[in-house]
XYZ file of C-alpha atoms in Angstrom:
470
model
C -54.440 -11.011 32.435
C -52.232 -12.021 30.048
C -51.512 -15.455 31.280
C -55.298 -15.813 31.541
C -56.044 -14.572 27.973
C -53.275 -17.202 26.903
C -54.873 -20.215 28.990
C -57.883 -19.164 26.845
C -56.649 -19.059 23.619
C -54.947 -23.054 24.220
C -58.369 -24.343 25.889
C -60.282 -22.573 22.648
C -57.490 -24.195 20.738
C -57.765 -27.613 21.965
C -61.784 -27.517 21.883
C -62.855 -26.272 18.583
C -60.339 -24.848 16.337
C -57.663 -27.679 16.138
C -60.578 -30.306 15.985
C -62.481 -28.154 13.193
C -59.087 -27.633 11.074
C -58.245 -31.208 10.852
C -61.804 -32.575 9.999
C -62.150 -29.922 7.081
C -58.613 -30.531 5.820
C -57.792 -33.627 6.719
C -61.322 -35.738 6.789
C -60.537 -37.016 10.478
C -63.295 -38.816 11.593
C -65.905 -37.787 9.571
C -67.406 -38.758 6.296
C -67.178 -35.874 3.213
C -66.884 -37.639 0.184
C -67.889 -40.975 -1.320
C -66.554 -43.032 -4.294
C -68.243 -44.305 -7.435
C -68.863 -43.829 -11.156
C -72.393 -43.265 -11.360
C -73.843 -41.756 -7.808
C -73.855 -38.236 -5.616
C -75.122 -37.553 -2.737
C -77.870 -34.310 -2.094
C -77.824 -33.202 1.548
C -80.224 -30.452 3.007
C -79.928 -28.778 6.244
C -81.832 -26.865 8.693
C -85.311 -28.389 7.590
C -87.941 -29.128 7.409
C -89.633 -25.951 6.466
C -93.445 -26.007 5.938
C -93.354 -23.837 2.543
C -90.143 -25.488 0.970
C -89.557 -28.786 2.387
C -93.108 -30.262 0.526
C -91.712 -28.540 -2.788
C -88.050 -30.263 -2.507
C -89.886 -33.567 -1.450
C -92.074 -33.165 -5.036
C -89.037 -32.128 -6.813
C -87.050 -35.531 -5.680
C -89.919 -37.884 -6.380
C -90.227 -36.437 -9.559
C -86.573 -37.375 -10.716
C -86.473 -40.383 -8.908
C -83.918 -38.862 -6.401
C -82.928 -39.790 -2.885
C -81.962 -37.594 -0.711
C -80.258 -36.948 3.190
C -81.993 -34.234 5.714
C -80.276 -33.224 8.484
C -83.211 -31.590 10.632
C -83.309 -29.252 13.329
C -85.028 -30.823 16.324
C -87.145 -28.083 17.025
C -88.613 -27.604 13.462
C -89.168 -31.694 13.473
C -90.982 -31.285 16.527
C -93.266 -28.519 15.020
C -93.716 -30.450 11.485
C -93.892 -34.356 12.193
C -95.888 -34.673 8.921
C -92.981 -33.725 6.762
C -90.489 -36.101 9.003
C -93.107 -38.919 8.398
C -93.213 -37.790 4.588
C -89.243 -37.926 4.312
C -88.966 -41.363 5.774
C -92.258 -42.977 3.908
C -90.529 -41.686 0.673
C -87.053 -43.317 1.412
C -85.116 -40.328 2.325
C -82.489 -40.578 5.135
C -82.965 -38.769 8.368
C -80.188 -37.156 9.933
C -79.668 -34.647 13.076
C -78.796 -31.111 13.215
C -79.119 -30.304 16.632
C -82.321 -29.425 18.552
C -81.508 -25.960 17.939
C -79.400 -24.290 15.355
C -76.488 -23.334 17.532
C -72.842 -23.693 17.161
C -71.334 -26.542 19.029
C -68.023 -24.250 19.981
C -70.678 -22.309 21.987
C -72.107 -24.969 24.022
C -70.961 -27.387 26.652
C -70.499 -31.278 25.463
C -73.399 -32.072 27.974
C -75.390 -29.579 26.022
C -74.738 -30.844 22.382
C -75.145 -34.314 23.536
C -78.929 -33.639 25.303
C -79.845 -31.796 21.994
C -78.454 -34.786 20.055
C -80.693 -37.247 21.728
C -83.621 -34.886 22.088
C -83.604 -34.574 18.098
C -82.720 -38.551 17.882
C -85.800 -39.244 20.242
C -88.276 -36.859 18.251
C -87.223 -38.563 14.664
C -87.873 -42.377 16.763
C -91.156 -41.262 18.062
C -92.443 -40.043 14.469
C -90.658 -42.697 12.349
C -90.108 -45.560 14.768
C -86.303 -45.404 13.568
C -83.284 -44.309 15.558
C -80.817 -42.585 13.096
C -76.845 -42.966 13.247
C -75.954 -39.860 10.951
C -75.205 -36.421 12.418
C -74.141 -32.810 10.930
C -73.280 -30.022 13.523
C -74.579 -26.783 12.438
C -71.937 -24.958 10.077
C -69.968 -28.281 10.210
C -68.246 -27.368 13.393
C -66.693 -29.636 15.447
C -65.475 -29.453 18.964
C -63.366 -31.815 21.095
C -65.869 -34.020 22.147
C -68.160 -34.266 18.926
C -65.321 -37.068 18.383
C -66.500 -39.290 20.902
C -69.962 -39.565 19.294
C -68.742 -41.879 16.372
C -69.797 -44.828 18.587
C -73.297 -43.634 17.945
C -73.409 -41.202 15.281
C -71.665 -41.242 11.875
C -70.727 -37.637 11.599
C -71.337 -36.542 8.016
C -70.035 -33.245 6.552
C -69.476 -32.206 2.889
C -67.415 -32.075 -0.293
C -69.059 -28.839 -1.589
C -71.171 -26.175 -0.717
C -72.770 -23.190 -2.977
C -73.638 -20.260 -0.744
C -77.528 -21.361 -1.357
C -78.674 -19.638 1.858
C -78.433 -16.195 0.367
C -81.211 -15.168 -1.828
C -78.860 -12.576 -3.935
C -76.736 -15.535 -5.231
C -79.841 -16.156 -7.435
C -80.975 -19.553 -9.119
C -78.793 -19.188 -12.145
C -75.462 -18.807 -10.168
C -76.193 -21.519 -8.112
C -76.970 -24.181 -10.615
C -73.539 -23.100 -12.464
C -71.996 -23.839 -9.484
C -73.651 -27.080 -8.460
C -73.241 -28.154 -12.242
C -69.382 -27.690 -12.115
C -69.627 -29.786 -9.175
C -71.932 -32.283 -10.202
C -69.643 -35.855 -10.270
C -69.700 -39.094 -8.779
C -69.040 -39.198 -5.076
C -69.436 -35.460 -4.410
C -71.343 -34.572 -1.222
C -73.276 -31.520 -1.946
C -74.633 -29.202 1.025
C -77.904 -27.292 0.498
C -80.741 -25.743 2.835
C -84.129 -26.240 2.671
C -84.991 -23.564 5.247
C -84.234 -20.007 5.434
C -85.123 -19.196 8.934
C -81.596 -19.573 10.482
C -79.163 -17.002 11.322
C -77.557 -15.492 8.366
C -79.980 -17.102 5.633
C -82.667 -15.517 3.887
C -85.791 -16.671 4.625
C -86.630 -16.840 0.799
C -83.420 -18.444 -0.401
C -84.619 -22.014 -0.690
C -86.883 -20.905 -3.459
C -83.743 -20.015 -5.582
C -82.566 -23.190 -4.489
C -85.288 -25.694 -5.987
C -84.953 -23.986 -9.547
C -81.140 -24.252 -9.448
C -81.631 -28.022 -8.368
C -84.194 -28.416 -10.910
C -81.504 -27.666 -13.461
C -79.071 -29.861 -11.982
C -81.546 -32.980 -11.589
C -81.921 -32.468 -15.553
C -78.684 -32.440 -16.305
C -77.600 -35.210 -13.768
C -80.166 -37.702 -15.756
C -78.819 -36.938 -18.950
C -75.159 -37.817 -17.789
C -76.857 -41.170 -16.037
C -75.938 -40.013 -12.371
C -78.226 -40.182 -9.649
C -78.492 -39.044 -6.072
C -78.392 -41.560 -3.332
C -78.536 -41.594 0.518
C -75.694 -40.818 2.551
C -75.530 -44.288 4.126
C -75.630 -45.974 0.391
C -72.750 -43.640 -0.640
C -70.980 -45.045 2.650
C -71.281 -48.301 2.042
C -70.547 -47.967 -1.720
C -67.011 -46.512 -0.599
C -66.811 -49.567 1.687
C -67.417 -52.135 -0.702
C -65.180 -50.547 -3.333
C -62.080 -52.457 -1.683
C -63.731 -55.659 -2.667
C -62.981 -55.094 -6.409
C -59.226 -55.852 -5.489
C -59.931 -59.322 -4.588
C -60.090 -61.946 -7.200
C -63.567 -62.910 -8.639
C -62.898 -66.604 -7.426
C -62.795 -65.540 -4.036
C -65.469 -62.873 -4.241
C -67.575 -65.628 -5.496
C -66.732 -67.927 -2.550
C -67.723 -65.097 0.242
C -71.094 -64.421 -1.505
C -71.963 -68.087 -0.927
C -71.017 -68.113 2.043
C -72.963 -65.114 3.170
C -75.794 -66.599 1.481
C -75.587 -69.521 3.743
C -75.599 -66.945 6.297
C -78.720 -65.283 5.406
C -80.555 -68.516 5.276
C -79.612 -69.417 8.732
C -80.843 -66.191 10.126
C -83.976 -66.437 8.487
C -84.412 -70.422 9.721
C -83.541 -69.955 13.210
C -84.997 -66.212 13.342
C -82.221 -64.271 14.560
C -82.803 -60.616 15.740
C -80.767 -57.849 14.783
C -79.373 -55.109 17.173
C -79.194 -52.324 14.576
C -80.824 -53.507 11.726
C -79.925 -50.348 9.399
C -76.475 -51.246 10.314
C -76.032 -54.514 11.354
C -72.916 -55.875 13.424
C -74.375 -58.174 16.024
C -77.261 -60.692 15.656
C -78.594 -62.727 18.551
C -81.432 -65.393 19.836
C -82.809 -66.960 22.955
C -81.697 -70.627 23.553
C -81.243 -73.008 26.173
C -77.455 -73.551 27.365
C -76.736 -76.922 26.651
C -72.962 -77.013 27.973
C -71.402 -78.192 31.719
C -72.268 -75.833 34.185
C -69.822 -73.012 34.156
C -68.830 -70.216 36.813
C -68.160 -66.985 36.047
C -66.043 -64.245 37.477
C -68.632 -62.919 39.398
C -69.452 -66.300 40.852
C -72.563 -66.946 39.059
C -72.875 -70.418 37.994
C -74.335 -71.050 34.462
C -76.166 -74.409 34.355
C -77.459 -76.503 31.853
C -81.026 -75.625 30.664
C -80.397 -71.887 31.533
C -81.509 -69.153 29.209
C -78.781 -67.657 27.314
C -78.853 -64.878 24.265
C -76.662 -66.334 21.609
C -74.169 -63.819 19.905
C -73.545 -63.600 16.168
C -71.206 -61.274 14.427
C -72.566 -60.239 11.120
C -69.678 -61.688 9.093
C -70.772 -59.365 5.812
C -69.704 -56.305 8.218
C -66.496 -58.170 9.403
C -65.624 -58.867 5.765
C -66.018 -55.200 4.984
C -64.153 -54.027 8.268
C -61.022 -56.410 7.476
C -60.809 -55.221 3.724
C -61.081 -51.531 4.576
C -58.398 -51.757 7.579
C -54.829 -50.605 7.122
C -53.702 -53.098 9.877
C -54.417 -55.476 12.319
C -54.642 -52.841 14.972
C -56.511 -50.682 12.689
C -59.078 -53.811 12.362
C -59.382 -54.354 16.156
C -60.231 -50.610 16.684
C -62.840 -50.778 14.435
C -64.323 -54.136 16.087
C -63.723 -52.344 19.778
C -65.721 -48.950 18.353
C -68.312 -51.199 16.930
C -68.910 -53.461 20.107
C -69.091 -50.407 22.132
C -71.879 -49.008 20.328
C -73.767 -52.211 19.861
C -73.765 -53.579 23.763
C -75.966 -50.369 24.930
C -78.560 -51.022 22.430
C -78.583 -54.963 23.163
C -78.764 -54.220 26.728
C -82.012 -51.888 25.720
C -83.395 -54.688 23.819
C -83.116 -57.183 26.262
C -84.777 -54.964 29.036
C -87.523 -53.861 26.851
C -88.829 -57.473 25.440
C -90.660 -59.651 28.086
C -89.799 -62.744 26.072
C -85.923 -61.993 26.716
C -86.110 -60.965 30.310
C -85.572 -64.403 31.421
C -82.157 -64.794 29.852
C -79.371 -65.312 32.366
C -76.534 -64.479 30.233
C -74.547 -63.644 27.114
C -72.850 -66.386 25.334
C -70.756 -67.073 22.428
C -67.783 -69.141 21.297
C -65.069 -67.048 19.714
C -61.161 -67.607 18.643
C -60.494 -64.219 20.480
C -58.021 -64.899 23.336
C -57.739 -61.839 24.723
C -59.718 -58.556 24.226
C -63.536 -59.525 25.208
C -62.960 -59.188 29.271
C -62.810 -55.367 28.704
C -66.148 -55.562 27.878
C -67.238 -58.135 30.889
C -67.179 -61.246 29.418
C -65.927 -64.219 31.103
C -63.449 -66.415 29.121
C -63.516 -70.157 29.451
C -62.036 -73.224 27.604
C -64.605 -75.196 25.315
C -64.533 -79.116 27.066
C -62.355 -81.464 25.118
C -64.296 -83.666 22.574
C -66.310 -83.295 19.144
C -67.713 -79.930 19.512
C -64.441 -78.366 20.226
C -62.504 -80.190 17.567
C -65.386 -79.264 14.935
C -66.035 -75.592 16.222
C -62.084 -75.399 15.527
C -62.015 -76.783 11.995
C -65.262 -74.236 11.297
C -64.121 -71.049 12.432
C -60.692 -71.683 10.701
C -62.746 -72.164 7.473
C -64.535 -69.146 8.336
C -61.215 -66.954 8.537
C -60.173 -68.088 5.455
C -63.349 -67.288 3.979
C -64.626 -64.075 5.574
C -61.158 -62.588 6.692
C -58.789 -60.769 4.022
C -55.770 -62.093 5.049
C -57.405 -64.994 6.916
C -54.937 -67.454 5.449
C -51.949 -65.546 6.203
C -53.222 -65.613 9.936
C -53.224 -68.915 9.658
C -50.251 -70.028 8.713
C -48.545 -67.361 11.232
C -50.339 -68.330 14.414
C -52.501 -71.400 13.708
C -51.545 -73.021 17.378
C -52.786 -69.865 18.714
C -56.345 -69.933 17.251
C -58.350 -71.811 19.609
C -61.739 -71.260 19.941
C -63.398 -70.587 23.454
C -66.590 -69.741 25.314
C -67.513 -66.002 26.376
C -70.051 -65.467 28.806
C -71.190 -62.442 30.246
C -74.093 -62.177 32.935
C -77.049 -60.013 31.856
C -76.961 -58.326 35.077
C -73.575 -57.132 34.201
C -74.338 -56.377 30.786
C -77.585 -54.082 32.394
C -74.772 -52.605 34.914
C -72.388 -51.370 32.585
C -74.270 -50.759 29.668
C -77.823 -50.190 30.205
C -77.194 -47.384 32.717
C -73.750 -45.678 31.678
C -74.151 -46.472 28.144
C -70.479 -47.308 27.740
C -68.605 -50.104 29.200
C -65.799 -47.186 30.217
C -67.048 -47.385 33.894
C -64.198 -45.754 36.170
C -64.763 -48.784 38.178
C -63.933 -51.174 35.780
C -60.832 -53.429 35.133
C -60.421 -51.949 31.390
C -60.111 -48.299 32.587
C -57.319 -49.336 35.158
C -54.976 -50.810 32.335
C -52.234 -48.724 31.037
C -52.025 -47.606 27.723
C -49.331 -50.643 26.728
C -51.755 -53.454 27.955
C -54.440 -51.519 25.925
C -52.477 -51.906 22.679
C -51.497 -55.307 23.490
C -55.117 -56.122 23.668
C -56.005 -54.328 20.396
C -53.576 -56.590 18.564
C -54.791 -59.726 20.482
C -58.407 -58.757 19.654
C -57.537 -58.496 15.998
C -58.156 -62.042 15.238
C -60.950 -63.013 13.450
C -64.271 -62.766 15.824
C -65.878 -65.422 14.172
C -67.658 -67.659 16.676
C -69.825 -70.868 16.680
C -73.074 -70.926 18.433
C -74.840 -73.522 20.258
C -76.118 -75.227 16.662
C -72.800 -75.222 14.687
C -73.426 -72.014 13.365
C -71.264 -68.971 12.153
C -71.845 -66.462 15.000
C -69.085 -64.776 17.119
C -68.569 -62.309 19.978
């Protein structure tokens, strides 16, 4: 019996207590505080509530404030008009499980089902997916970390006990004003029907929030959405760069924006762009892929383009080349299932035979299912190499250093993946980590070496001599 209790203690510690502790103390793999000079974030849990959420939305509109609502799926299902109003008025909507139940008390599959069910409810009402998740009571279990590929876990930097009516509006306002400063992520509740809360507590919260928003106006502070705060924190690193470097980067990104408009590139996740794509006829020589499929000239392909602004931000906020590589891999893991689904859902894209791009990444894309082929010698290969090296100098924060260190290794190559393979590994499983793929048979040392190789700038050249990547 003693041994059984000891094992239960070990399992519960690794499953719940340790993950919860490191996220609260160290902020590991969660977002809980931003940066800036004039902005803070108001976040609201447990709603929508038919009595208090409309009053809250009216108050936010009065002060031109934006908030982030982590909604309980069952409440959203009952009050779709409030979800639609949140969306229409420019607020961000996140997930707070389908029922307000601790993740410690549910199996990983049950938690996932709750999240996906709530995501579908939000999508059915607003037409948009959400990428933000806050577990009830902020309680993280070990498997919640795996959701970072699809959802950003958001906690908070300050909470005030507003779920208790006895706190009172005056005391609550005093507590909130003491934390009213840039970068703060405030936790509040617009519903009092959850366990441990008082039904009328949101009434006191609204009175206190009115006072706080008045004071925020006087201090020239304003409330922004969590996604805007995350972007602002990522962009803060740009201040370390010289003005000339930033000017060149902005000009280059302007050119990229024009290109995307002219050639009508689509974006896999418009709210957080990482991969753009378009349907094109393949114009190169016939090539045989790893699975035996032959890509002929004239076959329709999906040409991939990385979002170079996103790459710039990833690069400038990475602690090392391996850290940058990990971020790129995680982003690809998140994007490919969505891309596979979009290709299946759009009739005009169903005839595509393969994904295609040209990249300076020499190793690493195989783990996602791409075949890698040399570019045929000629003017296209030479101009592509020059173009991508120029792009590396501009977009990559340490691009010039990488060129000086390993210019001979920066050789652009074709990356191709059959659409059938994309659908097999991503549309069904939602992850390339299929137990039957070669990637999962690699040992840890090979994986680390692969990460180092992927850390080259993933900028690639498309069929028209453009700035895409794979």
